[in-house]
CSV table of C-alpha atoms and ligand atoms in Angstrom, one decimal:
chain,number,residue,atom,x,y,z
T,1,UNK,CA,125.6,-47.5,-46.5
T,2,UNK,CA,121.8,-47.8,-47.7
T,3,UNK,CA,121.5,-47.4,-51.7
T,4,UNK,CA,121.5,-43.6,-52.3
T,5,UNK,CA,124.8,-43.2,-50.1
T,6,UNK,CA,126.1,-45.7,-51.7
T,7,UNK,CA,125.4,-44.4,-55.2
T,8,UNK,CA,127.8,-41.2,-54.2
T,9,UNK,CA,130.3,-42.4,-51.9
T,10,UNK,CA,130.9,-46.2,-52.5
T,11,UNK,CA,134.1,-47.1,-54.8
T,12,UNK,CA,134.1,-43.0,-55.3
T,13,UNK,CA,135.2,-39.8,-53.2
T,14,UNK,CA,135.9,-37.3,-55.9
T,15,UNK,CA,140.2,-37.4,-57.7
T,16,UNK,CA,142.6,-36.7,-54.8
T,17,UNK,CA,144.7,-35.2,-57.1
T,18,UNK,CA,143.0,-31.8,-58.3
T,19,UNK,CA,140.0,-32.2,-55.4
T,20,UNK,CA,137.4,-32.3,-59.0
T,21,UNK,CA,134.0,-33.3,-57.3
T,22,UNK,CA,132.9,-35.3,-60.4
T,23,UNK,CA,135.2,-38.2,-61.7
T,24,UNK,CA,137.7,-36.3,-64.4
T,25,UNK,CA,137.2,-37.1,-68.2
T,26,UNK,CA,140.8,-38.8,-69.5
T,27,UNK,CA,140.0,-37.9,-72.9
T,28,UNK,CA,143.4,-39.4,-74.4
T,29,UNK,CA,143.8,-42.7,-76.8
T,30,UNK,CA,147.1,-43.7,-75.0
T,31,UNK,CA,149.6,-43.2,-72.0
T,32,UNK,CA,152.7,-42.2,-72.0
T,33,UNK,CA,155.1,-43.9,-69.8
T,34,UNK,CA,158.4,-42.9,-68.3
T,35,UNK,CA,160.4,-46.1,-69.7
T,36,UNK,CA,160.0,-49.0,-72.0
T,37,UNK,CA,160.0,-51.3,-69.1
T,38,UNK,CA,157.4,-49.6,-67.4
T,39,UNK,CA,155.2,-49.9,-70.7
T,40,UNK,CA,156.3,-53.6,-70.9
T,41,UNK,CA,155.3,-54.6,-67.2
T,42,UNK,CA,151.8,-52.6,-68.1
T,43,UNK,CA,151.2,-54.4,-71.2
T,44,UNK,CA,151.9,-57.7,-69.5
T,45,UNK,CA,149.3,-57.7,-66.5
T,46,UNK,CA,152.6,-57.0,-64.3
T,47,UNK,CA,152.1,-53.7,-63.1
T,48,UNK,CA,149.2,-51.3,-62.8
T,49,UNK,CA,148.6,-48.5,-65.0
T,50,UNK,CA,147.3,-47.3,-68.7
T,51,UNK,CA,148.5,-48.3,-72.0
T,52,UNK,CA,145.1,-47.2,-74.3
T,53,UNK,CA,141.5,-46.4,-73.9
T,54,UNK,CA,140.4,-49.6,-76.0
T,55,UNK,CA,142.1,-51.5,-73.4
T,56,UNK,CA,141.9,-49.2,-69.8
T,57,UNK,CA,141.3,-45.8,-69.2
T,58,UNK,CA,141.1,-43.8,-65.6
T,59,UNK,CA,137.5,-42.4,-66.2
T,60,UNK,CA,136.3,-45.7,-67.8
T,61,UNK,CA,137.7,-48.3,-64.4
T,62,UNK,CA,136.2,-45.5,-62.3
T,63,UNK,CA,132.6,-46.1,-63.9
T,64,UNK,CA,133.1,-50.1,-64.1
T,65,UNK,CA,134.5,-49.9,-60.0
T,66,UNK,CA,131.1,-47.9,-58.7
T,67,UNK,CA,128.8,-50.2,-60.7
T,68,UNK,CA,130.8,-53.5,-59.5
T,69,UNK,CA,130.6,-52.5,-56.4
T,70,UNK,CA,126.7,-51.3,-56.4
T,71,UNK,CA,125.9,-54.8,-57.5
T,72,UNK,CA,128.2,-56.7,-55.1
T,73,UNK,CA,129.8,-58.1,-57.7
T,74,UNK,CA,133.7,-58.9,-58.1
T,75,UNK,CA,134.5,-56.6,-60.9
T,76,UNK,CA,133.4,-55.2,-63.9
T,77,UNK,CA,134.0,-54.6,-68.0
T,78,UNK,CA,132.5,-51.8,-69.7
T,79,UNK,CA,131.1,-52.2,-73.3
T,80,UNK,CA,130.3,-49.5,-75.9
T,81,UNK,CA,126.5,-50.4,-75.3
T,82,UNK,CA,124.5,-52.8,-73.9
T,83,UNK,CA,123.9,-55.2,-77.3
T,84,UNK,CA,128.4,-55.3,-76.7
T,85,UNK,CA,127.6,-55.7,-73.1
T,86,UNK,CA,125.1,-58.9,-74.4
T,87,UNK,CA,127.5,-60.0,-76.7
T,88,UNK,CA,130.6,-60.7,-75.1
T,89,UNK,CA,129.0,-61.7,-72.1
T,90,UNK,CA,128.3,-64.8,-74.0
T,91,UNK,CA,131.1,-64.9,-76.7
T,92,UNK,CA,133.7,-64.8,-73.8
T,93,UNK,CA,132.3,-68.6,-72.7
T,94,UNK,CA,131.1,-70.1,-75.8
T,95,UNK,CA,132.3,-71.5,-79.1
T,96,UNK,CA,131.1,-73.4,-82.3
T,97,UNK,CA,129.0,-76.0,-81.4
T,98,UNK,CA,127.5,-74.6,-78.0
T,99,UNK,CA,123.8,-74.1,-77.3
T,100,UNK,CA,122.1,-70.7,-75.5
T,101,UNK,CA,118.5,-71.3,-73.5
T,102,UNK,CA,116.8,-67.7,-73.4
T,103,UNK,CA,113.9,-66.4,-72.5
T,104,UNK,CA,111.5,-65.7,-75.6
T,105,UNK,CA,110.4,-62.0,-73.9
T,106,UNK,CA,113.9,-60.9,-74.8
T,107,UNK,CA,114.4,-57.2,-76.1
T,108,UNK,CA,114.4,-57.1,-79.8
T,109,UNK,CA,118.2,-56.3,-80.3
T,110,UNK,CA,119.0,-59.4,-78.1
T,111,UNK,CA,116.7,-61.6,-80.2
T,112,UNK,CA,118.0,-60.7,-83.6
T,113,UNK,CA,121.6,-61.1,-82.3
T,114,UNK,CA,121.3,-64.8,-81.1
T,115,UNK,CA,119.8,-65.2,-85.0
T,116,UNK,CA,122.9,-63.4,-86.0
T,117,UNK,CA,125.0,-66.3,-84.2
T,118,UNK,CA,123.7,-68.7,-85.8
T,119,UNK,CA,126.3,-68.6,-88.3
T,120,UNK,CA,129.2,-68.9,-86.0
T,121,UNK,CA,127.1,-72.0,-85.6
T,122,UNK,CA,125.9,-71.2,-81.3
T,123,UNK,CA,121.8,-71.6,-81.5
T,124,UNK,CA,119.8,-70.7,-78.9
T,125,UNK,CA,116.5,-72.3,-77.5
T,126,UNK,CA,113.6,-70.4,-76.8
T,127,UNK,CA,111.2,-70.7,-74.3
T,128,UNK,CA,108.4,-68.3,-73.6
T,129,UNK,CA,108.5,-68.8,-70.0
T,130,UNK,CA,111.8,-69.1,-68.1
T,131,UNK,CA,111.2,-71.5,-65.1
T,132,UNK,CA,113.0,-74.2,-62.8
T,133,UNK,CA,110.8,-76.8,-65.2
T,134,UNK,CA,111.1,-75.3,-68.7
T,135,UNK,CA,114.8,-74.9,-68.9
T,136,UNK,CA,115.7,-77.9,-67.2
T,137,UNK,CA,113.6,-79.3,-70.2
T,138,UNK,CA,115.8,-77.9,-73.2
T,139,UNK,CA,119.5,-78.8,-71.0
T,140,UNK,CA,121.5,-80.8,-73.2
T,141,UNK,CA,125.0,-81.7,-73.1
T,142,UNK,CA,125.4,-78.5,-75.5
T,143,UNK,CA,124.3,-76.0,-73.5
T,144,UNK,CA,126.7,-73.6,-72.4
T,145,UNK,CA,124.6,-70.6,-70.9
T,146,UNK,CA,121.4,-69.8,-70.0
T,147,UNK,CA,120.6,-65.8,-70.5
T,148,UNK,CA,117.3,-64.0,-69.6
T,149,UNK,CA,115.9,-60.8,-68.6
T,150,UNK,CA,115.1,-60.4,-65.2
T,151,UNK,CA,112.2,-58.1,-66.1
T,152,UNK,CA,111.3,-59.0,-70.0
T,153,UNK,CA,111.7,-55.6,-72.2
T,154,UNK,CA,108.6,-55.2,-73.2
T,155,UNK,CA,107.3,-58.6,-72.2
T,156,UNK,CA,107.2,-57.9,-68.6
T,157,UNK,CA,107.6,-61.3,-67.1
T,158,UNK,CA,109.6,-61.7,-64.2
T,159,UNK,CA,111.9,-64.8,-63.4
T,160,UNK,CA,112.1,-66.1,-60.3
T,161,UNK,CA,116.3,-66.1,-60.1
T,162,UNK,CA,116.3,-68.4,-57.0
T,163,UNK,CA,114.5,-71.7,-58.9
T,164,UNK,CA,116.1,-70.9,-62.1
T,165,UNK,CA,119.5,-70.4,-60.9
T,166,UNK,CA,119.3,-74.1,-58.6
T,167,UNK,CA,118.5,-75.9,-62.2
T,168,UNK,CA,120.8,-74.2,-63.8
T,169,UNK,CA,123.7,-75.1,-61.5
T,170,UNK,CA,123.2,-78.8,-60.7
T,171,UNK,CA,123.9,-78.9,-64.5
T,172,UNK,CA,127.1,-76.7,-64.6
T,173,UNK,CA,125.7,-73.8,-66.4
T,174,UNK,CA,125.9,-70.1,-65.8
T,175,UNK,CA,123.1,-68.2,-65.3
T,176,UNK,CA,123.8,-64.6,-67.1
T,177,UNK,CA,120.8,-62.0,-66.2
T,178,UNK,CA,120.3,-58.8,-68.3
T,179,UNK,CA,119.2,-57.0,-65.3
T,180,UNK,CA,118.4,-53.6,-67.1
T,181,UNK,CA,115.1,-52.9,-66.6
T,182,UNK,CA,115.2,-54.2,-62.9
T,183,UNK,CA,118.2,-51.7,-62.1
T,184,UNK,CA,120.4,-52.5,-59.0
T,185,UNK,CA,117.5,-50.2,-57.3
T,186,UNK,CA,115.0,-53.1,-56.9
T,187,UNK,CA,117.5,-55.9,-56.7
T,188,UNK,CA,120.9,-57.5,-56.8
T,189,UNK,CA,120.7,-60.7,-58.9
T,190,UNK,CA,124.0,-61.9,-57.1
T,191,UNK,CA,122.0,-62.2,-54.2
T,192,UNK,CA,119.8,-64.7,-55.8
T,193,UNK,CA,122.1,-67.0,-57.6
T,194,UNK,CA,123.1,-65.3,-61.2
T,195,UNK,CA,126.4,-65.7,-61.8
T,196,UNK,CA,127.1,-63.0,-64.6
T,197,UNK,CA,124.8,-59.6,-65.5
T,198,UNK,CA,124.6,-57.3,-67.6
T,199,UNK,CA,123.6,-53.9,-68.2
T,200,UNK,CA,122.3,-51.4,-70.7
T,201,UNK,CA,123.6,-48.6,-68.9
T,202,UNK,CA,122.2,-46.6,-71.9
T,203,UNK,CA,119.2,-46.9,-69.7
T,204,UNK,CA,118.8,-46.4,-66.2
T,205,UNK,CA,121.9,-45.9,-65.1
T,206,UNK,CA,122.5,-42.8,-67.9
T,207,UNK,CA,119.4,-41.8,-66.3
T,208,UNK,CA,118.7,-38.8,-69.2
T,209,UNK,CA,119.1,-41.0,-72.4
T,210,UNK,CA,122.4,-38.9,-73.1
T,211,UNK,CA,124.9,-41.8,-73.7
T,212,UNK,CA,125.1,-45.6,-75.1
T,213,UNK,CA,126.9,-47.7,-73.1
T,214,UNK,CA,127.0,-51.4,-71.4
T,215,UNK,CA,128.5,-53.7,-68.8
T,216,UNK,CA,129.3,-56.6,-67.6
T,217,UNK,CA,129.4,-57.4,-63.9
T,218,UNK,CA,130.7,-60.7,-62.7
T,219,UNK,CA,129.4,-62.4,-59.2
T,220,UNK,CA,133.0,-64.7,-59.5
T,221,UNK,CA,130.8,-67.7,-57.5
T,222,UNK,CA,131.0,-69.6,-61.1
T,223,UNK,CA,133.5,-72.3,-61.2
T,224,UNK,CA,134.5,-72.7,-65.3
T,225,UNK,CA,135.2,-76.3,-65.7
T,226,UNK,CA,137.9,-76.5,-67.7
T,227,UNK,CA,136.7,-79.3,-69.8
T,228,UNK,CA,133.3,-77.9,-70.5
T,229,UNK,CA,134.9,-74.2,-71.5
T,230,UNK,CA,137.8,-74.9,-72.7
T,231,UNK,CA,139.0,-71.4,-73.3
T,232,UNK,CA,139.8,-71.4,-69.5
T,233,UNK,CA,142.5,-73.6,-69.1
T,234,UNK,CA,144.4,-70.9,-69.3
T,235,UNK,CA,143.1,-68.6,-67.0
T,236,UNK,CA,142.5,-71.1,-64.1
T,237,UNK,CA,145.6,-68.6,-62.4
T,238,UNK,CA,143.4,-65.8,-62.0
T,239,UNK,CA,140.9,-68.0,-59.7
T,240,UNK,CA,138.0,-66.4,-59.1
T,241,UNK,CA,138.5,-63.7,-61.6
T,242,UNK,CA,139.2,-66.3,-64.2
T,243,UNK,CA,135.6,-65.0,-66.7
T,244,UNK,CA,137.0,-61.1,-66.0
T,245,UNK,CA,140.6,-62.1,-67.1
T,246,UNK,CA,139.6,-64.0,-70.3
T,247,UNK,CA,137.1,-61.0,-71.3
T,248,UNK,CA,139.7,-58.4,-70.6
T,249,UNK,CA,142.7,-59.7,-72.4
T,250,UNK,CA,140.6,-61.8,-74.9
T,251,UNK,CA,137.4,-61.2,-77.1
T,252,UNK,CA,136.5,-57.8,-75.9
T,253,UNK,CA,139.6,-56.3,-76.5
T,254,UNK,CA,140.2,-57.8,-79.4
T,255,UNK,CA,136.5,-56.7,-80.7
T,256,UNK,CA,137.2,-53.5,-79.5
T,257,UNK,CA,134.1,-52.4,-78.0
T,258,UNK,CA,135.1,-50.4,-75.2
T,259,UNK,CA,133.1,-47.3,-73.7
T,260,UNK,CA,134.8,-44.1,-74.8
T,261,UNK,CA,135.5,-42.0,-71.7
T,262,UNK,CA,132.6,-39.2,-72.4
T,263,UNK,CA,130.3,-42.0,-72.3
T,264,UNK,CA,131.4,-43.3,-69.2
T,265,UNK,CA,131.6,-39.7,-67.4
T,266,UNK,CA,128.1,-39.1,-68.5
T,267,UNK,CA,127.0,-42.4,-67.1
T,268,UNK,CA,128.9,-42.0,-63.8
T,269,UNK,CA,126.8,-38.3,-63.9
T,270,UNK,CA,123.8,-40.0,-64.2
T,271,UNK,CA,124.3,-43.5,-61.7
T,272,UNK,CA,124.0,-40.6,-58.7
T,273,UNK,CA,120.7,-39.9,-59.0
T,274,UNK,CA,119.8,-43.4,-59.7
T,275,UNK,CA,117.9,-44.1,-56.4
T,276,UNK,CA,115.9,-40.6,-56.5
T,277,UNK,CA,114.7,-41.5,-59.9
T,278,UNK,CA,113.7,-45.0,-59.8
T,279,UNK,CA,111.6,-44.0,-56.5
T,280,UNK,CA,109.6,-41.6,-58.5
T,281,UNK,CA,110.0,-43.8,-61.8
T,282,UNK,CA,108.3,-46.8,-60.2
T,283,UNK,CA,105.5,-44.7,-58.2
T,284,UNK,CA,104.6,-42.8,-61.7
T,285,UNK,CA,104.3,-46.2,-63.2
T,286,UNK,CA,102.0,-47.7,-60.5
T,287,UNK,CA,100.1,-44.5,-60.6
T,288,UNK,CA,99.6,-44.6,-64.1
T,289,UNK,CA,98.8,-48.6,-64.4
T,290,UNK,CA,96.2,-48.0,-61.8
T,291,UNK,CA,94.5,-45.5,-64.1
T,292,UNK,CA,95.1,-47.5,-66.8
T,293,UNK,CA,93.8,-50.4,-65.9
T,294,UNK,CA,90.2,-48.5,-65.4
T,295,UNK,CA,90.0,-47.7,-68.8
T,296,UNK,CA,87.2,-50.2,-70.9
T,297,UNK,CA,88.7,-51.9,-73.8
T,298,UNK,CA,92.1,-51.8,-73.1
T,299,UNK,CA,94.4,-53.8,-71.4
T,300,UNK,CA,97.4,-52.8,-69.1
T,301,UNK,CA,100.6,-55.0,-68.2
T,302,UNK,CA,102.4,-54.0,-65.0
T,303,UNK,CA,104.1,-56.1,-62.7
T,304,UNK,CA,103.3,-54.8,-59.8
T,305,UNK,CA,99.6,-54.3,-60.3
T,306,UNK,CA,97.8,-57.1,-57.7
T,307,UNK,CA,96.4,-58.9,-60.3
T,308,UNK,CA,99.5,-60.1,-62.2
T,309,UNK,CA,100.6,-63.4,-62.1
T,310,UNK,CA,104.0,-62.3,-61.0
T,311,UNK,CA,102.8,-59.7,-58.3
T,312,UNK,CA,103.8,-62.4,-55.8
T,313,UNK,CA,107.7,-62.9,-57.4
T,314,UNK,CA,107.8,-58.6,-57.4
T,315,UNK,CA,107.2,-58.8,-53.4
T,316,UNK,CA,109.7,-61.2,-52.4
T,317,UNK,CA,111.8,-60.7,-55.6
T,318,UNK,CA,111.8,-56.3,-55.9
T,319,UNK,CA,110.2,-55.2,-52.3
T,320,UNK,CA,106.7,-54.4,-54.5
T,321,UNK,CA,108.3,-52.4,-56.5
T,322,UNK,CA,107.4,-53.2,-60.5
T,323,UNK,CA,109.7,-50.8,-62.1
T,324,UNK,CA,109.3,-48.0,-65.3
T,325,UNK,CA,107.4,-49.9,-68.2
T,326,UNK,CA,104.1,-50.8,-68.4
T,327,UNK,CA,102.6,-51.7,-71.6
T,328,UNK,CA,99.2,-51.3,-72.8
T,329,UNK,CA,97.1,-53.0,-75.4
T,330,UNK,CA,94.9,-50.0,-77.2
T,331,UNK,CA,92.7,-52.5,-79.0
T,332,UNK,CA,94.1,-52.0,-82.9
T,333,UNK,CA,96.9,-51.2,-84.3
T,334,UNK,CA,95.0,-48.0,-85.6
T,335,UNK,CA,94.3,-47.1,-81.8
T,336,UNK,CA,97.6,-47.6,-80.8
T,337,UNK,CA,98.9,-45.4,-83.5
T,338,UNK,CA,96.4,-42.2,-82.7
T,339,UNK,CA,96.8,-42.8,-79.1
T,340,UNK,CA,100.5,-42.2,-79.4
T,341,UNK,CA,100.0,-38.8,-81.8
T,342,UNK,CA,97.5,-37.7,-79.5
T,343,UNK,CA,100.3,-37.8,-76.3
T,344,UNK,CA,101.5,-34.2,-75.8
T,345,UNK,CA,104.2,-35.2,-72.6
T,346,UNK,CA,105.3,-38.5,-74.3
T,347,UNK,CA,108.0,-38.5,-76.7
T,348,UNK,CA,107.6,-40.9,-79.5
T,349,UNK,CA,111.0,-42.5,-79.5
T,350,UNK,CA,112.8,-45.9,-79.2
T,351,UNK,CA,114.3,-45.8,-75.6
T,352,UNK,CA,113.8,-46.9,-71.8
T,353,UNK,CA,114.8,-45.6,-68.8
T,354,UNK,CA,114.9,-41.8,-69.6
T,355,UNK,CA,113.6,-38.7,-67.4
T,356,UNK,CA,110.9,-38.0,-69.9
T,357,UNK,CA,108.5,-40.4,-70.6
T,358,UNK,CA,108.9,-42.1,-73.7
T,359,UNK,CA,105.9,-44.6,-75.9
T,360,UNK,CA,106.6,-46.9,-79.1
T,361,UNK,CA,104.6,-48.9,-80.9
T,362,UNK,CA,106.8,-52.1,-80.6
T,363,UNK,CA,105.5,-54.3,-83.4
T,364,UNK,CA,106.1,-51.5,-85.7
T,365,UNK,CA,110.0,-50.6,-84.5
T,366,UNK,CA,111.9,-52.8,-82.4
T,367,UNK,CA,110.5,-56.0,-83.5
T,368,UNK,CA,110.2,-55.0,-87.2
T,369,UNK,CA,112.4,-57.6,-88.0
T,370,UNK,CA,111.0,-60.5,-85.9
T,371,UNK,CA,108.8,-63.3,-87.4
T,372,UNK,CA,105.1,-63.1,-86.5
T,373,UNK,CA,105.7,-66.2,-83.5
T,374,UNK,CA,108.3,-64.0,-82.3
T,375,UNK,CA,106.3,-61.2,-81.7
T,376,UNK,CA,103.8,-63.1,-80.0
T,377,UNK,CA,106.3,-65.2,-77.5
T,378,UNK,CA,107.8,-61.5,-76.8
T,379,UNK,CA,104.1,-60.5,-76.3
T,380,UNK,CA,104.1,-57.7,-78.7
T,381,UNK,CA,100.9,-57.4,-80.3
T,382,UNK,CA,99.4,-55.2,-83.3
T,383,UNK,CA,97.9,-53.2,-80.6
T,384,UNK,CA,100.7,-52.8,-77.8
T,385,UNK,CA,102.5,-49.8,-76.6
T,386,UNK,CA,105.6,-50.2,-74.5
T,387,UNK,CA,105.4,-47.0,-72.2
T,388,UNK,CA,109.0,-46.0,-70.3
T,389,UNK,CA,107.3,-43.7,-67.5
T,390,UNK,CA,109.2,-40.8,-66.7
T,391,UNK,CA,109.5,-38.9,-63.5
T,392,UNK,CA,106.8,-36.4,-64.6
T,393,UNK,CA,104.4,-35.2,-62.1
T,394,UNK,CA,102.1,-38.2,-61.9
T,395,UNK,CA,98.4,-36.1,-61.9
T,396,UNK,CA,99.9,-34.9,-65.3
T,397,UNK,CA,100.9,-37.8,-67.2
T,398,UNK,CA,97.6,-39.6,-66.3
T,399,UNK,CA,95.6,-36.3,-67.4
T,400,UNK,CA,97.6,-36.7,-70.8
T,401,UNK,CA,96.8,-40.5,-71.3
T,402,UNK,CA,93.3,-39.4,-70.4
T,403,UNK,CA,93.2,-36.9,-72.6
T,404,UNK,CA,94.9,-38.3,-75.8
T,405,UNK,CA,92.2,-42.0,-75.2
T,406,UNK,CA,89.3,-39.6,-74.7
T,407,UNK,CA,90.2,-38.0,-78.4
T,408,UNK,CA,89.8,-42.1,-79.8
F,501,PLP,C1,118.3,-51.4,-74.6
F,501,PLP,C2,118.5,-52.7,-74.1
F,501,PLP,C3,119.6,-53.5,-74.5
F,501,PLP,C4,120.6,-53.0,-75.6
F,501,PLP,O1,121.3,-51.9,-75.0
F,501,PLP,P1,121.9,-50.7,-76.0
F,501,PLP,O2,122.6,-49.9,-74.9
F,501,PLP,O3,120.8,-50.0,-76.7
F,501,PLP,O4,122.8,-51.4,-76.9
F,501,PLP,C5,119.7,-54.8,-74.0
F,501,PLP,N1,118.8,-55.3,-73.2
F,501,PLP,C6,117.8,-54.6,-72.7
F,501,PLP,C7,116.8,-55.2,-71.7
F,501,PLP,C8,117.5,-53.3,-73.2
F,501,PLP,O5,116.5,-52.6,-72.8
């Protein structure tokens, strides 16, 4: 099956029980069962079947089987949203003590969290590029995981999975990808070496920014030494699966951030039309970098413009393809700002990866609470606007940017 087959009929042909097209919402907190043995083989992994939604649901496996599947991986655990997707991909392997390398382009949530975990006492090293070189540099004997966009939000630097994930190995270290912004449209990180990825579903997948939500894929080609994460002693049983068994009937059960069924309905909805939209999405983007990129004084960032320096990683990496964001430096803050009123197809809002093209002004938002250095190693400036291109008719959103920078 090529992608847009897939995104209908892999892992999914309708519910042979009522012959419902679209997979059925299981809008119920618990199961009932016909005995108390029944319940008891559920509860303890020795049977298949439902106990509660914080735990398994039928709409909420449906979701996390089509997305597994989609990005070959081995399975997959649904998170409220992607910041619990972040989250317990990294609090399911790490403990007191253990250090994170991560790419300093991170999105802002993900940045603020790994300050939040400080006081659990995990650090994390930055670096502002993620290479073979610079993170074989910061590998101690502490370092547990190393986590990184594949395409920085809003940074816009891509990694090249295939060096970072050989360093990364030869020291015994995962290599977990938040592959949001890339989308399993331009690429399956598997493919290339990452071991675990995660999602903001909230994003591309949703497709129409109408629900939160997050997962967790595993690739189950990491072998946990059970020295080095000790948590998986016991869960050297389940082989393979050992990372999906410890999340499941560990931390993110017990943290209770699982997906509520709506969300993953409206998610499912949306993954259908993920192909159609991220053809359009990343030809409107083009389009509109290329315009961009003509106007004096100002400076556009999009991957897949020829003259970025990771136009040659987007080839071999994405097929060309550069994705939905493009960021543009105005020139001041104060352009930025009237630029953005003067948008009439743009809404002003704190999102990616809607149908509708949305524009922030990042320093002021999403980074608010990052330190000047931050900002700049995430390359948000006074003057940048992150742009999430929609699947408007191109000729119209470049008439409104040319409109709303003619009026500054
Ligand atoms: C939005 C986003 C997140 C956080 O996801 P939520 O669903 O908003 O919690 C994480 N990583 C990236 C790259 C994002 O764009």
């Amino acid at each position: 099956m090529k992608f847009n087959t897939a995104l209908l009929h892999q892992s999914f042909d309708g519910d042979s029980a009522t012959g419902s097209t679209l997979t059925p919402i299981c809008q119920s907190s618990a199961f009932a069962h016909e005995s108390a043995e029944k319940l008891e083989a559920i509860f303890n992994n020795k049977a298949p079947g439902y106990a509660y939604t914080r735990i398994s649901n039928p709409t909420i496996d449906s979701f996390e089987r089509r997305i597994a599947k989609l990005e070959k991986g081995i399975g997959a655990v649904s998170c409220s949203s992607g910041m619990a997707a972040v989250t317990m991909s990294l609090l399911n392997i790490l403990k007191s003590g253990d250090e994170i390398i991560a790419g300093s382009g991170l999105f802002g949530g993900t940045i603020d969290l790994f300050d939040d975990l400080r006081v659990f006492g995990i650090t994390t090293k930055f670096t502002d590029e993620v290479t073979a070189e610079s993170v074989s540099k910061l590998i101690t004997g502490k370092t547990k995981a190393v986590f990184t966009e594949l395409i920085g939000n809003p940074k816009l630097d891509v990694v090249d999975l295939k060096a970072v994930s050989g360093v990364v190995h030869s020291h015994g270290i995962p290599l977990i990808i938040d592959s949001t912004t890339a989308t399993p449209y331009l690429i399956n990180p598997f493919d290339y070496g990452a071991d675990i990825v995660v999602h903001s579903s909230s994003k591309y997948i949703n497709g129409s920014g109408s629900a939160i939500s997050g997962m967790i894929i595993d690739s189950g080609n990491f072998r946990w030494d059970k020295e080095r994460y000790s948590g998986f002693k016991e869960y050297e049983k389940f082989g393979k699966f050992a990372y999906l068994a410890k999340l499941r009937n560990g931390i993110w059960r017990n943290m209770g951030c699982c997906l509520a069924p709506m969300n993953a309905y409206l998610n499912s909805v949306g993954l259908e039309t993920l192909g159609l939209r991220m053809e359009r999405l990343c030809s409107n983007a083009l389009k509109l970098a290329q315009f961009l990129k003509t106007v004096p004084g100002m400076e556009v960032n999009y991957p897949a413009l020829p003259d970025n320096p990771y136009y040659e990683l987007v080839k071999t990496q994405f097929g060309g393809k550069g994705g939905a964001i493009l960021t543009l430096r105005a020139g001041s803050r104060e352009k930025a700002f009237r630029l953005i009123n003067n948008l009439k197809y743009a809404c002003i809002a704190t999102n990616i990866g809607d149908v509708r093209t949305l524009v922030i002004h990042a320093a002021s938002t999403i980074y608010t609470h990052s330190t000047q250095q931050q900002k700049l190693s995430a390359g948000v400036y006074d003057d940048t606007i992150r742009i999430s291109v929609g699947i408007e008719d191109a000729d119209d959103l470049i008439g409104d940017f040319r409109q709303a920078i003619e009026k500054i």
